[in-house]
Amino acid sequence: MPKKPIPEEREAELPPETPGTEAAPQTEEPAPPEASPAETELAALKDQHLRLMAEYDNYRKRSQKEREALYGDVRAETVKALLPVMDNLERAVAAPCTDAAYRQGVEMTLKQCAELLASIGVARIEAEGQAFDPNLHEAVSHLEDEGVAENTVVQVFQPGYRMGDRVLRHAMVAVAN
């Protein structure tokens, strides 16, 4: 019986034949056994449990970060509220006074406040004679001074403070042009 030609559309679907090779016998792999409904439900519950544990872990970590950030924010706001007291104590020490005991009491109070702030990590921002830095200083005036380099802080009107990397209050300064 003569061989019938294969239509061109179907010929493209056939794998190419290589000379000298025979078609390998195809072995059928056994299909995996069907999972019982109980095993399927168990797998789904395990997956749900793992996802729930991951969500809880993420929630716990996020809550911890929020608590730490809140603690830092509350500390910073508390210190900011105390800075005007420090300013007033410094003004009191700078004012002329005839009563030595009174002056000594104000100086001791100022020193104690400064030590307290230093113990919690609050530091005064050094400004006078430094290059103007808008991240640390607030320029409230410009002065013409030929003896000082341009953009140098020449006078401090109000000291600035920082806690770690956080600026609590910018130093109010005059800058040379």
PDB file of C-alpha atoms in Angstrom, residues 27-167:
ATOM      1  CA  THR A  27       7.165   5.144  29.315  1.00  0.00           C
ATOM      2  CA  GLU A  28       4.252   6.551  31.128  1.00  0.00           C
ATOM      3  CA  GLU A  29       5.042   7.908  34.545  1.00  0.00           C
ATOM      4  CA  PRO A  30       2.527   6.889  37.094  1.00  0.00           C
ATOM      5  CA  ALA A  31       0.286   9.754  38.052  1.00  0.00           C
ATOM      6  CA  PRO A  32       0.665  10.864  41.646  1.00  0.00           C
ATOM      7  CA  PRO A  33      -1.965   9.370  43.835  1.00  0.00           C
ATOM      8  CA  GLU A  34      -4.983  11.549  44.331  1.00  0.00           C
ATOM      9  CA  ALA A  35      -4.836  13.353  47.669  1.00  0.00           C
ATOM     10  CA  SER A  36      -7.670  12.642  49.959  1.00  0.00           C
ATOM     11  CA  PRO A  37      -9.934  15.543  50.949  1.00  0.00           C
ATOM     12  CA  ALA A  38      -8.529  15.397  54.496  1.00  0.00           C
ATOM     13  CA  GLU A  39      -4.937  15.761  53.234  1.00  0.00           C
ATOM     14  CA  THR A  40      -5.939  18.652  50.987  1.00  0.00           C
ATOM     15  CA  GLU A  41      -7.657  20.396  53.880  1.00  0.00           C
ATOM     16  CA  LEU A  42      -4.645  19.750  56.133  1.00  0.00           C
ATOM     17  CA  ALA A  43      -2.270  21.280  53.561  1.00  0.00           C
ATOM     18  CA  ALA A  44      -4.530  24.330  53.242  1.00  0.00           C
ATOM     19  CA  LEU A  45      -4.687  24.742  57.024  1.00  0.00           C
ATOM     20  CA  LYS A  46      -0.885  24.443  57.318  1.00  0.00           C
ATOM     21  CA  ASP A  47      -0.469  27.130  54.655  1.00  0.00           C
ATOM     22  CA  GLN A  48      -2.993  29.367  56.404  1.00  0.00           C
ATOM     23  CA  HIS A  49      -1.205  28.826  59.732  1.00  0.00           C
ATOM     24  CA  LEU A  50       2.199  29.722  58.257  1.00  0.00           C
ATOM     25  CA  ARG A  51       0.791  32.888  56.687  1.00  0.00           C
ATOM     26  CA  LEU A  52      -0.866  33.897  59.956  1.00  0.00           C
ATOM     27  CA  MET A  53       2.391  33.391  61.865  1.00  0.00           C
ATOM     28  CA  ALA A  54       4.290  35.510  59.324  1.00  0.00           C
ATOM     29  CA  GLU A  55       1.688  38.285  59.592  1.00  0.00           C
ATOM     30  CA  TYR A  56       1.915  38.220  63.392  1.00  0.00           C
ATOM     31  CA  ASP A  57       5.718  38.382  63.257  1.00  0.00           C
ATOM     32  CA  ASN A  58       5.557  41.396  60.922  1.00  0.00           C
ATOM     33  CA  TYR A  59       2.995  43.069  63.219  1.00  0.00           C
ATOM     34  CA  ARG A  60       5.224  42.474  66.261  1.00  0.00           C
ATOM     35  CA  LYS A  61       8.296  43.942  64.528  1.00  0.00           C
ATOM     36  CA  ARG A  62       6.331  46.950  63.246  1.00  0.00           C
ATOM     37  CA  SER A  63       4.892  47.597  66.721  1.00  0.00           C
ATOM     38  CA  GLN A  64       8.368  47.448  68.266  1.00  0.00           C
ATOM     39  CA  LYS A  65       9.704  50.007  65.767  1.00  0.00           C
ATOM     40  CA  GLU A  66       6.742  52.301  66.414  1.00  0.00           C
ATOM     41  CA  ARG A  67       7.284  52.097  70.194  1.00  0.00           C
ATOM     42  CA  GLU A  68      10.967  52.940  69.822  1.00  0.00           C
ATOM     43  CA  ALA A  69      10.189  55.880  67.533  1.00  0.00           C
ATOM     44  CA  LEU A  70       7.503  57.134  69.901  1.00  0.00           C
ATOM     45  CA  TYR A  71       9.908  56.988  72.851  1.00  0.00           C
ATOM     46  CA  GLY A  72      12.447  59.113  70.952  1.00  0.00           C
ATOM     47  CA  ASP A  73       9.777  61.603  69.893  1.00  0.00           C
ATOM     48  CA  VAL A  74       8.460  61.999  73.441  1.00  0.00           C
ATOM     49  CA  ARG A  75      11.986  62.504  74.809  1.00  0.00           C
ATOM     50  CA  ALA A  76      12.706  65.125  72.161  1.00  0.00           C
ATOM     51  CA  GLU A  77       9.477  67.021  72.854  1.00  0.00           C
ATOM     52  CA  THR A  78      10.147  66.984  76.603  1.00  0.00           C
ATOM     53  CA  VAL A  79      13.648  68.365  76.147  1.00  0.00           C
ATOM     54  CA  LYS A  80      12.341  71.031  73.737  1.00  0.00           C
ATOM     55  CA  ALA A  81       9.968  72.192  76.472  1.00  0.00           C
ATOM     56  CA  LEU A  82      12.920  72.567  78.887  1.00  0.00           C
ATOM     57  CA  LEU A  83      15.137  74.594  76.533  1.00  0.00           C
ATOM     58  CA  PRO A  84      13.483  77.966  77.322  1.00  0.00           C
ATOM     59  CA  VAL A  85      14.236  77.316  81.012  1.00  0.00           C
ATOM     60  CA  MET A  86      17.907  76.844  80.119  1.00  0.00           C
ATOM     61  CA  ASP A  87      17.829  80.089  78.113  1.00  0.00           C
ATOM     62  CA  ASN A  88      16.357  82.001  81.065  1.00  0.00           C
ATOM     63  CA  LEU A  89      18.935  80.576  83.468  1.00  0.00           C
ATOM     64  CA  GLU A  90      21.729  81.643  81.101  1.00  0.00           C
ATOM     65  CA  ARG A  91      20.239  85.144  80.883  1.00  0.00           C
ATOM     66  CA  ALA A  92      20.021  85.288  84.700  1.00  0.00           C
ATOM     67  CA  VAL A  93      23.696  84.348  85.028  1.00  0.00           C
ATOM     68  CA  ALA A  94      24.687  86.947  82.408  1.00  0.00           C
ATOM     69  CA  ALA A  95      22.694  89.736  84.118  1.00  0.00           C
ATOM     70  CA  PRO A  96      24.475  91.942  86.641  1.00  0.00           C
ATOM     71  CA  CYS A  97      23.733  90.918  90.217  1.00  0.00           C
ATOM     72  CA  THR A  98      24.927  92.292  93.543  1.00  0.00           C
ATOM     73  CA  ASP A  99      23.862  89.304  95.655  1.00  0.00           C
ATOM     74  CA  ALA A 100      26.642  86.695  95.392  1.00  0.00           C
ATOM     75  CA  ALA A 101      24.624  83.919  97.046  1.00  0.00           C
ATOM     76  CA  TYR A 102      21.740  84.433  94.624  1.00  0.00           C
ATOM     77  CA  ARG A 103      24.107  84.422  91.652  1.00  0.00           C
ATOM     78  CA  GLN A 104      25.797  81.248  92.908  1.00  0.00           C
ATOM     79  CA  GLY A 105      22.406  79.522  93.283  1.00  0.00           C
ATOM     80  CA  VAL A 106      21.423  80.381  89.694  1.00  0.00           C
ATOM     81  CA  GLU A 107      24.818  79.207  88.399  1.00  0.00           C
ATOM     82  CA  MET A 108      24.464  75.914  90.273  1.00  0.00           C
ATOM     83  CA  THR A 109      20.957  75.424  88.880  1.00  0.00           C
ATOM     84  CA  LEU A 110      22.197  76.146  85.341  1.00  0.00           C
ATOM     85  CA  LYS A 111      25.099  73.727  85.780  1.00  0.00           C
ATOM     86  CA  GLN A 112      22.786  71.011  87.097  1.00  0.00           C
ATOM     87  CA  CYS A 113      20.393  71.449  84.150  1.00  0.00           C
ATOM     88  CA  ALA A 114      23.289  71.327  81.681  1.00  0.00           C
ATOM     89  CA  GLU A 115      24.607  68.119  83.280  1.00  0.00           C
ATOM     90  CA  LEU A 116      21.144  66.578  83.210  1.00  0.00           C
ATOM     91  CA  LEU A 117      20.743  67.352  79.503  1.00  0.00           C
ATOM     92  CA  ALA A 118      24.225  65.983  78.774  1.00  0.00           C
ATOM     93  CA  SER A 119      23.409  62.765  80.642  1.00  0.00           C
ATOM     94  CA  ILE A 120      20.457  62.065  78.326  1.00  0.00           C
ATOM     95  CA  GLY A 121      22.483  62.811  75.187  1.00  0.00           C
ATOM     96  CA  VAL A 122      21.563  66.442  74.541  1.00  0.00           C
ATOM     97  CA  ALA A 123      24.440  68.577  73.259  1.00  0.00           C
ATOM     98  CA  ARG A 124      24.703  72.256  72.442  1.00  0.00           C
ATOM     99  CA  ILE A 125      25.319  73.022  68.764  1.00  0.00           C
ATOM    100  CA  GLU A 126      28.607  74.862  68.370  1.00  0.00           C
ATOM    101  CA  ALA A 127      27.977  77.826  66.133  1.00  0.00           C
ATOM    102  CA  GLU A 128      30.184  80.870  66.654  1.00  0.00           C
ATOM    103  CA  GLY A 129      33.160  80.854  64.282  1.00  0.00           C
ATOM    104  CA  GLN A 130      31.797  77.820  62.423  1.00  0.00           C
ATOM    105  CA  ALA A 131      30.750  77.709  58.776  1.00  0.00           C
ATOM    106  CA  PHE A 132      27.029  78.351  58.350  1.00  0.00           C
ATOM    107  CA  ASP A 133      25.096  75.072  58.023  1.00  0.00           C
ATOM    108  CA  PRO A 134      21.361  75.414  57.312  1.00  0.00           C
ATOM    109  CA  ASN A 135      20.816  71.986  58.906  1.00  0.00           C
ATOM    110  CA  LEU A 136      22.088  73.314  62.253  1.00  0.00           C
ATOM    111  CA  HIS A 137      21.763  77.091  62.104  1.00  0.00           C
ATOM    112  CA  GLU A 138      18.992  79.578  61.407  1.00  0.00           C
ATOM    113  CA  ALA A 139      20.339  82.836  59.998  1.00  0.00           C
ATOM    114  CA  VAL A 140      18.344  85.761  61.359  1.00  0.00           C
ATOM    115  CA  SER A 141      20.758  88.480  60.282  1.00  0.00           C
ATOM    116  CA  HIS A 142      23.667  89.152  57.926  1.00  0.00           C
ATOM    117  CA  LEU A 143      26.631  91.326  58.900  1.00  0.00           C
ATOM    118  CA  GLU A 144      29.287  92.914  56.744  1.00  0.00           C
ATOM    119  CA  ASP A 145      32.648  92.004  58.283  1.00  0.00           C
ATOM    120  CA  GLU A 146      35.796  92.071  56.144  1.00  0.00           C
ATOM    121  CA  GLY A 147      37.856  90.283  58.811  1.00  0.00           C
ATOM    122  CA  VAL A 148      35.727  87.118  58.687  1.00  0.00           C
ATOM    123  CA  ALA A 149      35.327  84.608  55.873  1.00  0.00           C
ATOM    124  CA  GLU A 150      32.038  84.600  53.991  1.00  0.00           C
ATOM    125  CA  ASN A 151      29.219  82.396  55.385  1.00  0.00           C
ATOM    126  CA  THR A 152      30.799  82.218  58.834  1.00  0.00           C
ATOM    127  CA  VAL A 153      28.691  82.514  61.977  1.00  0.00           C
ATOM    128  CA  VAL A 154      29.786  85.685  63.798  1.00  0.00           C
ATOM    129  CA  GLN A 155      27.178  85.946  66.549  1.00  0.00           C
ATOM    130  CA  VAL A 156      24.796  83.540  68.317  1.00  0.00           C
ATOM    131  CA  PHE A 157      21.483  84.985  69.471  1.00  0.00           C
ATOM    132  CA  GLN A 158      20.027  81.731  70.794  1.00  0.00           C
ATOM    133  CA  PRO A 159      21.951  78.468  71.191  1.00  0.00           C
ATOM    134  CA  GLY A 160      20.820  75.373  69.341  1.00  0.00           C
ATOM    135  CA  TYR A 161      20.602  71.861  70.750  1.00  0.00           C
ATOM    136  CA  ARG A 162      20.687  68.359  69.316  1.00  0.00           C
ATOM    137  CA  MET A 163      19.990  64.908  70.677  1.00  0.00           C
ATOM    138  CA  GLY A 164      22.061  62.384  68.783  1.00  0.00           C
ATOM    139  CA  ASP A 165      21.497  63.143  65.099  1.00  0.00           C
ATOM    140  CA  ARG A 166      18.182  64.911  65.716  1.00  0.00           C
ATOM    141  CA  VAL A 167      18.227  68.716  65.875  1.00  0.00           C
TER     142      VAL A 167
END
